[in-house]
PDB file of C-alpha atoms in Angstrom:
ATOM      1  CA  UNK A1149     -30.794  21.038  16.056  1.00  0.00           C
ATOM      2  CA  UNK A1150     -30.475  17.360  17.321  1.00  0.00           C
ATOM      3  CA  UNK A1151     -27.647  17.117  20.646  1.00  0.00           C
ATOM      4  CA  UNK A1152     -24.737  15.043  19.385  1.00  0.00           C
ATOM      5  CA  UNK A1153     -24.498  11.787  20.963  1.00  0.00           C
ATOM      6  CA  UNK A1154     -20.956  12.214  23.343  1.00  0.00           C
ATOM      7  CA  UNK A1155     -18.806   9.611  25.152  1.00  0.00           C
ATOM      8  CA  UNK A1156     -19.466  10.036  28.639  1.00  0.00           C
ATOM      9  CA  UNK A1157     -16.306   9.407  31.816  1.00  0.00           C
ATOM     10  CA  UNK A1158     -18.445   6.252  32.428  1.00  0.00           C
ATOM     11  CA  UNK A1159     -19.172   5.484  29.036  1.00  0.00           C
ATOM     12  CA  UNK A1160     -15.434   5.761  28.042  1.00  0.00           C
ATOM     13  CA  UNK A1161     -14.262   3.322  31.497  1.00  0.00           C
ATOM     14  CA  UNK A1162     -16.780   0.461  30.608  1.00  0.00           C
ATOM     15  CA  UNK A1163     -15.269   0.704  26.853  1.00  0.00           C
ATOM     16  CA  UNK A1164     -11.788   0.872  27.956  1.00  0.00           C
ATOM     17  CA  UNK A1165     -12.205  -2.291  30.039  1.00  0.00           C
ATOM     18  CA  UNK A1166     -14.243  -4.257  27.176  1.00  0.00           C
ATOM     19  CA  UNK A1167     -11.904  -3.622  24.483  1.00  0.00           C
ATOM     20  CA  UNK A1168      -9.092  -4.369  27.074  1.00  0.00           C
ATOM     21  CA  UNK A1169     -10.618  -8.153  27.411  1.00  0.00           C
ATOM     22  CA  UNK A1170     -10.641  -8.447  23.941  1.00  0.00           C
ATOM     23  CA  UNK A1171      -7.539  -6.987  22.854  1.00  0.00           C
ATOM     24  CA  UNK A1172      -5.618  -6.922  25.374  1.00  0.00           C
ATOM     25  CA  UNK A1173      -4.605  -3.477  24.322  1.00  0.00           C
ATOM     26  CA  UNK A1174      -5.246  -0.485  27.409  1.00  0.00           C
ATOM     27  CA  UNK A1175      -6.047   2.880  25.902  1.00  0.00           C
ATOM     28  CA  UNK A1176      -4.791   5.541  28.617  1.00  0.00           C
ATOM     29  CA  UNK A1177      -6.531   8.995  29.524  1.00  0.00           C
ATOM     30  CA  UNK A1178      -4.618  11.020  26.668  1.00  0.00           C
ATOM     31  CA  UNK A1179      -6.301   8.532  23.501  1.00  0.00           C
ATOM     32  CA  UNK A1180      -9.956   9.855  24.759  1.00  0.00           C
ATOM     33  CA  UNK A1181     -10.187  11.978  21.867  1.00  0.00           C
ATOM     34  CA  UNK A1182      -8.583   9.281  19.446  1.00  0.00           C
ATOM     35  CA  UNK A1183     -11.658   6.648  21.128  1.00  0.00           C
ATOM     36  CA  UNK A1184     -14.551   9.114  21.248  1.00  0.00           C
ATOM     37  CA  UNK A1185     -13.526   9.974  17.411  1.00  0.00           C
ATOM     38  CA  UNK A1186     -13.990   6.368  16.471  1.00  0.00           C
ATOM     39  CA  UNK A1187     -16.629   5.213  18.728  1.00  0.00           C
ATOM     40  CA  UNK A1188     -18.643   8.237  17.913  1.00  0.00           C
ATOM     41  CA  UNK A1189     -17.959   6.886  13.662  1.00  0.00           C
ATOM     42  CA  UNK A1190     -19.306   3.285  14.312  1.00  0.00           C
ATOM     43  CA  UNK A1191     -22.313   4.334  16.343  1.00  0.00           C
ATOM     44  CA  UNK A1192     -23.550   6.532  13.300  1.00  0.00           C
ATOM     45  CA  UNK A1193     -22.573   3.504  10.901  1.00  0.00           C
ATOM     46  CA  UNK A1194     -24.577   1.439  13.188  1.00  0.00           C
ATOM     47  CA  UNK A1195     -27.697   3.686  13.366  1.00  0.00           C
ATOM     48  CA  UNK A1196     -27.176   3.814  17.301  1.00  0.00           C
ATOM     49  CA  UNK A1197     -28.243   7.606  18.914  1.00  0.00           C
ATOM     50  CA  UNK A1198     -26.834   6.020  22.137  1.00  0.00           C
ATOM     51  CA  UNK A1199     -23.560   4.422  23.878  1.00  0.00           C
ATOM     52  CA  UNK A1200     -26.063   2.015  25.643  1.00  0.00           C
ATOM     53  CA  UNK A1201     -27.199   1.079  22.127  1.00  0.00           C
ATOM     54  CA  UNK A1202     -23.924   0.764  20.979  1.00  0.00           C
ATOM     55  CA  UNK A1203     -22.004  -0.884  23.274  1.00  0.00           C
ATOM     56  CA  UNK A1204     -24.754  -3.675  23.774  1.00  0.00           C
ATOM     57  CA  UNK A1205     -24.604  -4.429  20.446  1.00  0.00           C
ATOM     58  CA  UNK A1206     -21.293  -4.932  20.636  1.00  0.00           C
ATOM     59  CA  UNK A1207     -21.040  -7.280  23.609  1.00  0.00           C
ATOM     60  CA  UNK A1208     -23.867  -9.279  22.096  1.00  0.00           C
ATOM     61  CA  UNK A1209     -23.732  -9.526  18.571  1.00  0.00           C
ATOM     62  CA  UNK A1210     -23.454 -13.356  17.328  1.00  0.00           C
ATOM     63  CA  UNK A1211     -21.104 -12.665  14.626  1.00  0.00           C
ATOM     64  CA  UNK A1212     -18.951 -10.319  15.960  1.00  0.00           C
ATOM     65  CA  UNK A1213     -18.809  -8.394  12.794  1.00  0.00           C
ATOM     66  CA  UNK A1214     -19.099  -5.200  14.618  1.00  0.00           C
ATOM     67  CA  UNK A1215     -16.163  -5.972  16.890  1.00  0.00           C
ATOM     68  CA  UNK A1216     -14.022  -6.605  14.422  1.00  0.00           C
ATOM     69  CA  UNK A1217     -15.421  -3.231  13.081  1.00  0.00           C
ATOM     70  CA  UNK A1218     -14.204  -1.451  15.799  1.00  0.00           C
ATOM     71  CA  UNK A1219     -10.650  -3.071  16.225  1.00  0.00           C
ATOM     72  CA  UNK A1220      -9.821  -2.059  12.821  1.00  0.00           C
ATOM     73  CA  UNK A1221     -10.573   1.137  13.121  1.00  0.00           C
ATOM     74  CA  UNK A1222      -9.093   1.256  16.290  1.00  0.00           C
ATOM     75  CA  UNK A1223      -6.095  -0.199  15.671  1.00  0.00           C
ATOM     76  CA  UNK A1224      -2.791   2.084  14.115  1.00  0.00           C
ATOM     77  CA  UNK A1225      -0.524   0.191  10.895  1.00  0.00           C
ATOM     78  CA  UNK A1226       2.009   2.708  10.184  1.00  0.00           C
ATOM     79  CA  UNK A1227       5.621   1.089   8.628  1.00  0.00           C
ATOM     80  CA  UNK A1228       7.290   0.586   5.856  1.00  0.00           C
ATOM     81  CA  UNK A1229      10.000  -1.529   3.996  1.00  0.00           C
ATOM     82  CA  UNK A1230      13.208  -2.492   5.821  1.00  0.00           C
ATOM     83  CA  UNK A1231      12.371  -0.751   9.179  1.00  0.00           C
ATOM     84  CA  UNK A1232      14.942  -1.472  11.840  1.00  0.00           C
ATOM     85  CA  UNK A1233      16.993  -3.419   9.492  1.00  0.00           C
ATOM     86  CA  UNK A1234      19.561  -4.216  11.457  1.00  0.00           C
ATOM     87  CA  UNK A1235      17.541  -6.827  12.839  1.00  0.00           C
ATOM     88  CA  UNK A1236      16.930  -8.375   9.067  1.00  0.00           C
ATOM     89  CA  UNK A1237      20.682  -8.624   9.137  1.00  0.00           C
ATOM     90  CA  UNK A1238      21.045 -10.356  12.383  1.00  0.00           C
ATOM     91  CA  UNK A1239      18.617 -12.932  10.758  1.00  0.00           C
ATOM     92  CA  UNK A1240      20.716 -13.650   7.421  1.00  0.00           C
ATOM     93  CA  UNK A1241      24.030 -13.403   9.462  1.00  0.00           C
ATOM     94  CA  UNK A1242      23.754 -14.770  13.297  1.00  0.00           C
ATOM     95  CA  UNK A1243      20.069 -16.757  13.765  1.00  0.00           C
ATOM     96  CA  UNK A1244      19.670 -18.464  10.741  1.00  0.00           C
ATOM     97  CA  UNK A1245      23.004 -19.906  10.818  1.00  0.00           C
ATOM     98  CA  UNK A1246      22.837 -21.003  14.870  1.00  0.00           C
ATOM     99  CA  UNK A1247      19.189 -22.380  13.670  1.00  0.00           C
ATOM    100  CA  UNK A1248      20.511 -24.737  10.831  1.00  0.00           C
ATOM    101  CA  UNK A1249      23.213 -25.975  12.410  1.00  0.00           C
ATOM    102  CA  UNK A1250      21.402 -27.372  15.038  1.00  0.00           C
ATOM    103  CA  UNK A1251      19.084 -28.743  12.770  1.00  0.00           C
ATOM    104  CA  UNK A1252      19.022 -32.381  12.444  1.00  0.00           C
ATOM    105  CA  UNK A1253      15.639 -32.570   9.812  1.00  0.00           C
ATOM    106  CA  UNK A1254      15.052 -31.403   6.400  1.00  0.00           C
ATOM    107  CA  UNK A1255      11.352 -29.488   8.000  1.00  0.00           C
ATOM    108  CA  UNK A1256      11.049 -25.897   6.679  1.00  0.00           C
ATOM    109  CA  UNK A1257      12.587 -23.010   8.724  1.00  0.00           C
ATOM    110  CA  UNK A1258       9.746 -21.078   9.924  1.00  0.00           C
ATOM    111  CA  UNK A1259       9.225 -17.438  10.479  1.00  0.00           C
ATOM    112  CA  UNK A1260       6.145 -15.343  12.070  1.00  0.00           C
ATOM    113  CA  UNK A1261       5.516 -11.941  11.362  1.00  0.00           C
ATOM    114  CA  UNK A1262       3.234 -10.149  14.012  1.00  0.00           C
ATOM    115  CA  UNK A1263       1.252  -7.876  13.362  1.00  0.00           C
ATOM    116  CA  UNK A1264       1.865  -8.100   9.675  1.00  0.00           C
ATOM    117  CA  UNK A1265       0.279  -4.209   9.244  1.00  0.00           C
ATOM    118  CA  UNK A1266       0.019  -3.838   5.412  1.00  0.00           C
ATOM    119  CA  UNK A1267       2.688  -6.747   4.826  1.00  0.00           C
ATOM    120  CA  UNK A1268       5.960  -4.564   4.561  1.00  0.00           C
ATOM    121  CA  UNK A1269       7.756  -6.391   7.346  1.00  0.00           C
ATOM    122  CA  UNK A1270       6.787  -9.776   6.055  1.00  0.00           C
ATOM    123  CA  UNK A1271       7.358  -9.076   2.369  1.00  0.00           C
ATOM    124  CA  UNK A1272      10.778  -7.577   3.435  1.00  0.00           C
ATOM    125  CA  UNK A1273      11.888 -10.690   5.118  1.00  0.00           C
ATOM    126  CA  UNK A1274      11.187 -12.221   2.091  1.00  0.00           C
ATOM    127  CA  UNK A1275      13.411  -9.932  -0.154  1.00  0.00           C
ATOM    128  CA  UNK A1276      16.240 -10.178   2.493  1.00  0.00           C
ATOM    129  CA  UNK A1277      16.401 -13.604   2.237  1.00  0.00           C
ATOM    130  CA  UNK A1278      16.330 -13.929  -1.439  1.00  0.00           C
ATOM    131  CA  UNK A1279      19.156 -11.434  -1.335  1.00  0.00           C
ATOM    132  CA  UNK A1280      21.131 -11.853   1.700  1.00  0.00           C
ATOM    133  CA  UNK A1281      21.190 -15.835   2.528  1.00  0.00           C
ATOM    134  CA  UNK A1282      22.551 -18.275  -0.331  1.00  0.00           C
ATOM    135  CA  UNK A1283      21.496 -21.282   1.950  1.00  0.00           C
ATOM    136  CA  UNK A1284      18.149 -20.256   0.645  1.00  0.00           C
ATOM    137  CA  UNK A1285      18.921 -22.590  -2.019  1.00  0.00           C
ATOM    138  CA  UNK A1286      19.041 -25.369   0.154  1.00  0.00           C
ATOM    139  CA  UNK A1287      16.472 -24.915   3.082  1.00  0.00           C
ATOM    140  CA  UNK A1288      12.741 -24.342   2.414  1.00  0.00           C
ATOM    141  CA  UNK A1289      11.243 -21.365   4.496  1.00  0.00           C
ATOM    142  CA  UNK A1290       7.678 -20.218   5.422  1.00  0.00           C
ATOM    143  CA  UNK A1291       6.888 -16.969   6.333  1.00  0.00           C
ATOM    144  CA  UNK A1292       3.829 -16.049   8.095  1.00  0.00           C
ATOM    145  CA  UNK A1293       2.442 -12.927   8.944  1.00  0.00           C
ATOM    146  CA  UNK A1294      -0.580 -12.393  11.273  1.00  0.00           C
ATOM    147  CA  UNK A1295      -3.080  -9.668  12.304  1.00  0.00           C
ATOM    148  CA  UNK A1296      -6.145  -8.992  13.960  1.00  0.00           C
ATOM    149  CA  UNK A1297      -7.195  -6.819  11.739  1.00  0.00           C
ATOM    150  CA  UNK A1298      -8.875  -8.032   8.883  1.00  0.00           C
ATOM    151  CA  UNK A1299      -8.976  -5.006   6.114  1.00  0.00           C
ATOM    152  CA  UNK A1300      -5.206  -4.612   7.220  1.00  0.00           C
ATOM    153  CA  UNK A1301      -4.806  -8.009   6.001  1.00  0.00           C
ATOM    154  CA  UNK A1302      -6.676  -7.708   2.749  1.00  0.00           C
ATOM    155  CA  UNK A1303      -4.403  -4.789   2.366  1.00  0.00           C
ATOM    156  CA  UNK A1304      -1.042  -6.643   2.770  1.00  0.00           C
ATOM    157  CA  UNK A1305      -2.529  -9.519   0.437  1.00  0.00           C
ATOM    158  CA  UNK A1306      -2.474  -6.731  -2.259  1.00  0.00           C
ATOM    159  CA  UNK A1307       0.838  -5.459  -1.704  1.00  0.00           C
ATOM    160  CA  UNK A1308       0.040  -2.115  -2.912  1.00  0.00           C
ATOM    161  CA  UNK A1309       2.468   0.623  -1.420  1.00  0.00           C
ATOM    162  CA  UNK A1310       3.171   4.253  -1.715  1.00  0.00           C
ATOM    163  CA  UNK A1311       6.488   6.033  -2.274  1.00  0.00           C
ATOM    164  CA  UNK A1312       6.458   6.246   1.358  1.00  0.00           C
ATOM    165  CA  UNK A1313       6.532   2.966   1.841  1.00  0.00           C
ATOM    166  CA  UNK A1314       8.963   1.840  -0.072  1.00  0.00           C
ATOM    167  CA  UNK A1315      11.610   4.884   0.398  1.00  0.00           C
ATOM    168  CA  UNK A1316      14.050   2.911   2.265  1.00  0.00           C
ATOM    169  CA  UNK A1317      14.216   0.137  -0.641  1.00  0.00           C
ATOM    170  CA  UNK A1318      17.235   0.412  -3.010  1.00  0.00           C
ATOM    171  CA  UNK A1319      16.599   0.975  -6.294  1.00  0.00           C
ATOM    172  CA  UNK A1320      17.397  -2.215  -7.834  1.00  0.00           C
ATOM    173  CA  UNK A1321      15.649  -3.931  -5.282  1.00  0.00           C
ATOM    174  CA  UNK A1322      12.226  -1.723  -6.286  1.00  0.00           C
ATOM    175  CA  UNK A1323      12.605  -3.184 -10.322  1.00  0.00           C
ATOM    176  CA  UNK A1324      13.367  -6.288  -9.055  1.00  0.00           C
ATOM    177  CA  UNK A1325      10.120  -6.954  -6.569  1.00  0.00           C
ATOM    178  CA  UNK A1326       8.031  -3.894  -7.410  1.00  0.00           C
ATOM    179  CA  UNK A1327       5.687  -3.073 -10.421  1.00  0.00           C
ATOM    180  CA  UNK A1328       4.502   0.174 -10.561  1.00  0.00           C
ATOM    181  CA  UNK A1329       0.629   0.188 -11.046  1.00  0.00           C
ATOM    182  CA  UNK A1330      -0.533   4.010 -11.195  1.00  0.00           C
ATOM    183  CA  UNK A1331       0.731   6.373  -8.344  1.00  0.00           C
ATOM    184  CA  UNK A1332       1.728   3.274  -5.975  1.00  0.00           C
ATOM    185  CA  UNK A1333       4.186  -0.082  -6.028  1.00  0.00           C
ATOM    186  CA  UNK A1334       3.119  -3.774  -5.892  1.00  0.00           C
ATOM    187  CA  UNK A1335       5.128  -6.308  -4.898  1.00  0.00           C
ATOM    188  CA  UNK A1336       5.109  -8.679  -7.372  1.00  0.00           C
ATOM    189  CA  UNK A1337       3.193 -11.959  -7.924  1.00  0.00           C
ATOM    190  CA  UNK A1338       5.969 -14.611  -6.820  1.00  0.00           C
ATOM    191  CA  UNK A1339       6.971 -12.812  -4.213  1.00  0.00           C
ATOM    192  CA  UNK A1340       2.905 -12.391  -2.562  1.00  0.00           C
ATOM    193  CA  UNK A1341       2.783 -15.825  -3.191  1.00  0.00           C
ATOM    194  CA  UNK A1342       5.761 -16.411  -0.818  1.00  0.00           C
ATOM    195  CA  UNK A1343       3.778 -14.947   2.747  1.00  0.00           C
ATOM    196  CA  UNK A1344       1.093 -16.530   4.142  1.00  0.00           C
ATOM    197  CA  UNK A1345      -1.338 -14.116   6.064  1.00  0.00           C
ATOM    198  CA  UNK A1346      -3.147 -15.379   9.118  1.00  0.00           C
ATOM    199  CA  UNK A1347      -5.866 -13.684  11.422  1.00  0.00           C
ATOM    200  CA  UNK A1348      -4.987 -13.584  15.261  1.00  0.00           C
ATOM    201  CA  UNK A1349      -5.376 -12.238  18.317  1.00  0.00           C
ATOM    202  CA  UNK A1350      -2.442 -12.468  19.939  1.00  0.00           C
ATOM    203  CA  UNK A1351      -3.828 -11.853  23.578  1.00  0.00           C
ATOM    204  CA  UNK A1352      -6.594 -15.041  23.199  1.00  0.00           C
ATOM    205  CA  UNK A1353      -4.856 -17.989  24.174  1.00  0.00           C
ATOM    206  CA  UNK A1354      -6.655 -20.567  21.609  1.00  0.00           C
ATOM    207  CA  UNK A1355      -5.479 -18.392  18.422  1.00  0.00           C
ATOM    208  CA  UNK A1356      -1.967 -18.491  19.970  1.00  0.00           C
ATOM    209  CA  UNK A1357      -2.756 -22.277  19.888  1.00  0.00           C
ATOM    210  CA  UNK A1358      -3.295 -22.447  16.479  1.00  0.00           C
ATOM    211  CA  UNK A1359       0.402 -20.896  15.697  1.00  0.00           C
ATOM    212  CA  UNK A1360       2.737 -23.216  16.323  1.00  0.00           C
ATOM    213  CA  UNK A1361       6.417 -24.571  15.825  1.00  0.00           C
ATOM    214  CA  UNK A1362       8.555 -21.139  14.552  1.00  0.00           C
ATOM    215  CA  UNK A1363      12.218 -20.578  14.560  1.00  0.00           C
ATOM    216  CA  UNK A1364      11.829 -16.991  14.348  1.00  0.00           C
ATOM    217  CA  UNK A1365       8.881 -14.585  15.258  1.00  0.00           C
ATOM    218  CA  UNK A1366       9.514 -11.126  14.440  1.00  0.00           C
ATOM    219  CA  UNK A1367       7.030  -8.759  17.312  1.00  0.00           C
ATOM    220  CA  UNK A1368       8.083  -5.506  17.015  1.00  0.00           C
ATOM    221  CA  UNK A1369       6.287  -2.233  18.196  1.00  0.00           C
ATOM    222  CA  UNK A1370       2.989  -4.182  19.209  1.00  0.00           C
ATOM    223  CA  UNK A1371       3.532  -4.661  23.149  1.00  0.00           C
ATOM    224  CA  UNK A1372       3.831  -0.968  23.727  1.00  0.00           C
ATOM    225  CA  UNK A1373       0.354  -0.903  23.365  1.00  0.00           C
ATOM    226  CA  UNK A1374      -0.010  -3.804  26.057  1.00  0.00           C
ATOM    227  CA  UNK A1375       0.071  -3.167  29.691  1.00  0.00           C
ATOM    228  CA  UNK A1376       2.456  -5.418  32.001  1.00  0.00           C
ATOM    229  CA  UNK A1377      -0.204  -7.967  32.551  1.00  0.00           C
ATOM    230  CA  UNK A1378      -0.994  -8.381  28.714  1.00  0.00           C
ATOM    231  CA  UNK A1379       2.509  -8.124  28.028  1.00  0.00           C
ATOM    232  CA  UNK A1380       3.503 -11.050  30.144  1.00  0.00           C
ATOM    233  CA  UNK A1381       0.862 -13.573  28.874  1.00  0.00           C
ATOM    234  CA  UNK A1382       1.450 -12.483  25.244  1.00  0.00           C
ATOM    235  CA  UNK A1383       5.269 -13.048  26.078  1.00  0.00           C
ATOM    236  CA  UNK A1384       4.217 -16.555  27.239  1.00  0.00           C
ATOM    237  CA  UNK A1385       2.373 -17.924  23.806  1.00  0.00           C
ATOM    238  CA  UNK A1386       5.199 -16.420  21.715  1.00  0.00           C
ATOM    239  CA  UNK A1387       7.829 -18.787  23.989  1.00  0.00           C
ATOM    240  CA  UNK A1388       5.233 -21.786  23.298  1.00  0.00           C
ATOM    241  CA  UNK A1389       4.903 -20.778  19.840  1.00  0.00           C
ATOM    242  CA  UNK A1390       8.767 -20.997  19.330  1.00  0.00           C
ATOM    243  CA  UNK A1391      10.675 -24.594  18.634  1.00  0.00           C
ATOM    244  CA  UNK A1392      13.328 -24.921  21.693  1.00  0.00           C
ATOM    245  CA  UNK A1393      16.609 -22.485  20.349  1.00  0.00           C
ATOM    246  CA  UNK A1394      14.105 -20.128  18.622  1.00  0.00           C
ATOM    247  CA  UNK A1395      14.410 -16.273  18.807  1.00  0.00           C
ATOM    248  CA  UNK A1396      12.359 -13.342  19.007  1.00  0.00           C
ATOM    249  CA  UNK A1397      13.011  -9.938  18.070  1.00  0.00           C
ATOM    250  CA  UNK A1398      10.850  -6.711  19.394  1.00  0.00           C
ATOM    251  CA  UNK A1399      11.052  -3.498  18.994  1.00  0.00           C
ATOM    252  CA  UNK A1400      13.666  -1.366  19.645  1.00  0.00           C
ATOM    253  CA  UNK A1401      11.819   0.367  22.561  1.00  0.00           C
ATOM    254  CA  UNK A1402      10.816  -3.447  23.861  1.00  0.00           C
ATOM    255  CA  UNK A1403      12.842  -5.432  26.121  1.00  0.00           C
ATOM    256  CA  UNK A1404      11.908  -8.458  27.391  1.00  0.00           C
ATOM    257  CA  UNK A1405      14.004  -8.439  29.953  1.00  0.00           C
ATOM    258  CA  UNK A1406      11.342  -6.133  31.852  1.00  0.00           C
ATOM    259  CA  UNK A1407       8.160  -8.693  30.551  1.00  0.00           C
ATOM    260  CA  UNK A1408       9.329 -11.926  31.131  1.00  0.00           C
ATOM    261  CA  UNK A1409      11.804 -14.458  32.741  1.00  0.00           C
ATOM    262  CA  UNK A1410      11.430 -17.429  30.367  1.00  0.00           C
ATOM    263  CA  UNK A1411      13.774 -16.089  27.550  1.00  0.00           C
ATOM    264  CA  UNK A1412      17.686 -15.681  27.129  1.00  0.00           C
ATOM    265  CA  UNK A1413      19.012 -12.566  26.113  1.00  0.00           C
ATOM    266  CA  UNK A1414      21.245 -12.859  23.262  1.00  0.00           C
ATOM    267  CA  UNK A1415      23.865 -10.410  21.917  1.00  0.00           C
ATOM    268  CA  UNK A1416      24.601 -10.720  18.700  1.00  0.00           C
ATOM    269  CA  UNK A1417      27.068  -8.709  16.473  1.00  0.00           C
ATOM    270  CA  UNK A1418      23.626  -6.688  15.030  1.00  0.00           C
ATOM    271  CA  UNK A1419      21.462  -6.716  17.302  1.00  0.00           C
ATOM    272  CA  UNK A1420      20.060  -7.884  20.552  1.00  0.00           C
ATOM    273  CA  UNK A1421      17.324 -10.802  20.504  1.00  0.00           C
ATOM    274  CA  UNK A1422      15.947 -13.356  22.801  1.00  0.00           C
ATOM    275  CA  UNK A1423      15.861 -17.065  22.459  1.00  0.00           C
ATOM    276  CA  UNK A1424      13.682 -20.091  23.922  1.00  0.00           C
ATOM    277  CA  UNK A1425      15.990 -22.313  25.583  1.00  0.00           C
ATOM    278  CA  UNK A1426      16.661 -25.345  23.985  1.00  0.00           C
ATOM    279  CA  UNK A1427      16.210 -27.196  27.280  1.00  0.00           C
ATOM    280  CA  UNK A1428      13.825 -26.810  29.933  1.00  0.00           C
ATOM    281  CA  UNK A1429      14.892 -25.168  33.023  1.00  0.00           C
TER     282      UNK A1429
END
């Protein structure tokens, strides 16, 4: 019987450090299994007996293809609809309302979802609104939801869900948005049409570049994975993405008080974000 190929201590360092460039995202000591497992996958895809073989095709490949690969399979989407809602309220009820008033053009209100997983955070935003803030009627808004992985994204451009997924919506909200089609939910046509998906990397500057001018960015649960040094310069192109008095929301584990200077903290009746200044210090 042929010897498996393995990952060696070496083999998993150089990886670490690659993917690390690329992503910005560290894997510690305790994911070895959860790399090997994957690594170990797209070397038998890839016909390689060898890490060597591997890994140099990854560096070097001109398309990338096999990078890209690798960081969806490597990277974990696991949400569903209306998590951490509070901070869906705080947008109908204290941002939006602080963002219009100061607004002295009739330019659409623009919101970023990051990383848009499978497209419940994004498509939830857009059901809040709809049913939460009547100045809807008068203000056009954009949402757009971003990812670095691309069969994630295919995935949220479906909006196919399971029960799972959608356990947390009411049940008038599920008719009203939702079609069942088989075992699993879609959100319906109008409302897919409403989010615009978008590939990025949020930790290479010139796809930051390309995302600009938002009132809002929702980031939540994505800079755990970042180490401080990531964290800060991801931090950074979210405050350049935002217009001056915008606001971002993380995750509940997230401050940003411990990544980065450049934003206010603000406390708002349901929740805690942070804002761009509207003037330059």
């Amino acid at each position: 019987m042929l010897n498996q190929p393995r990952i060696s201590d070496e083999d998993f360092q150089k990886f670490r450090e690659f993917f690390y460039r690329k992503t910005g995202m560290l894997f510690e000591d305790g994911k070895r299994y959860f790399v090997d497992k994957r690594l170990l996958e797209r070397m038998a895809a890839t016909d390689n007996e060898t890490f060597r073989g591997y890994f140099t095709l990854l560096r070097f490949q001109a398309s990338g293809a096999e990078l890209q690969a690798l960081i969806n399979l490597m990277t974990v989407n696991e949400t569903y609809f209306f998590r951490e809602e509070y901070q869906f309220q705080c947008l109908v009820g204290s941002m939006l309302t602080e963002i219009v008033a100061r607004r002295t053009s009739t330019k659409p209100i623009r919101i970023w979802s990051v990383p848009s997983s499978s497209g419940e955070e994004p498509y939830g935003i857009a059901i809040y609104l709809l049913e939460h803030w009547p100045l809807l009627r008068q203000w056009d808004v954009e949402i757009i939801s971003s990812d670095i992985d691309t069969q994630i994204l295919k995935q949220a451009k479906q909006g196919l869900y399971s029960d799972r997924a959608v356990q947390h919506v009411p049940e008038p909200l599920l008719k009203k948005y939702f079609q069942r089609v088989g075992t699993q939910y879609q959100v319906r046509q109008t409302l897919r049409e409403a989010v615009e998906f978008t590939q990025v990397n949020v930790s290479d500057s010139a796809d930051m570049r390309s995302h600009r001018h938002f009132d809002v960015i929702f980031c939540r649960n994505l800079l755990i994975y970042f180490d401080d040094i990531s964290r800060k310069k991801t931090a950074e192109s979210f405050f350049d993405a935002l217009n001056p008095g915008g606001f971002i929301c993380l995750g509940h584990s997230e401050a940003m008080s411990r990544i980065s200077p450049l934003f206010d903290i603000r406390r708002f009746p349901e929740a805690i974000v942070y804002q761009k200044p509207l003037e330059a210090r």
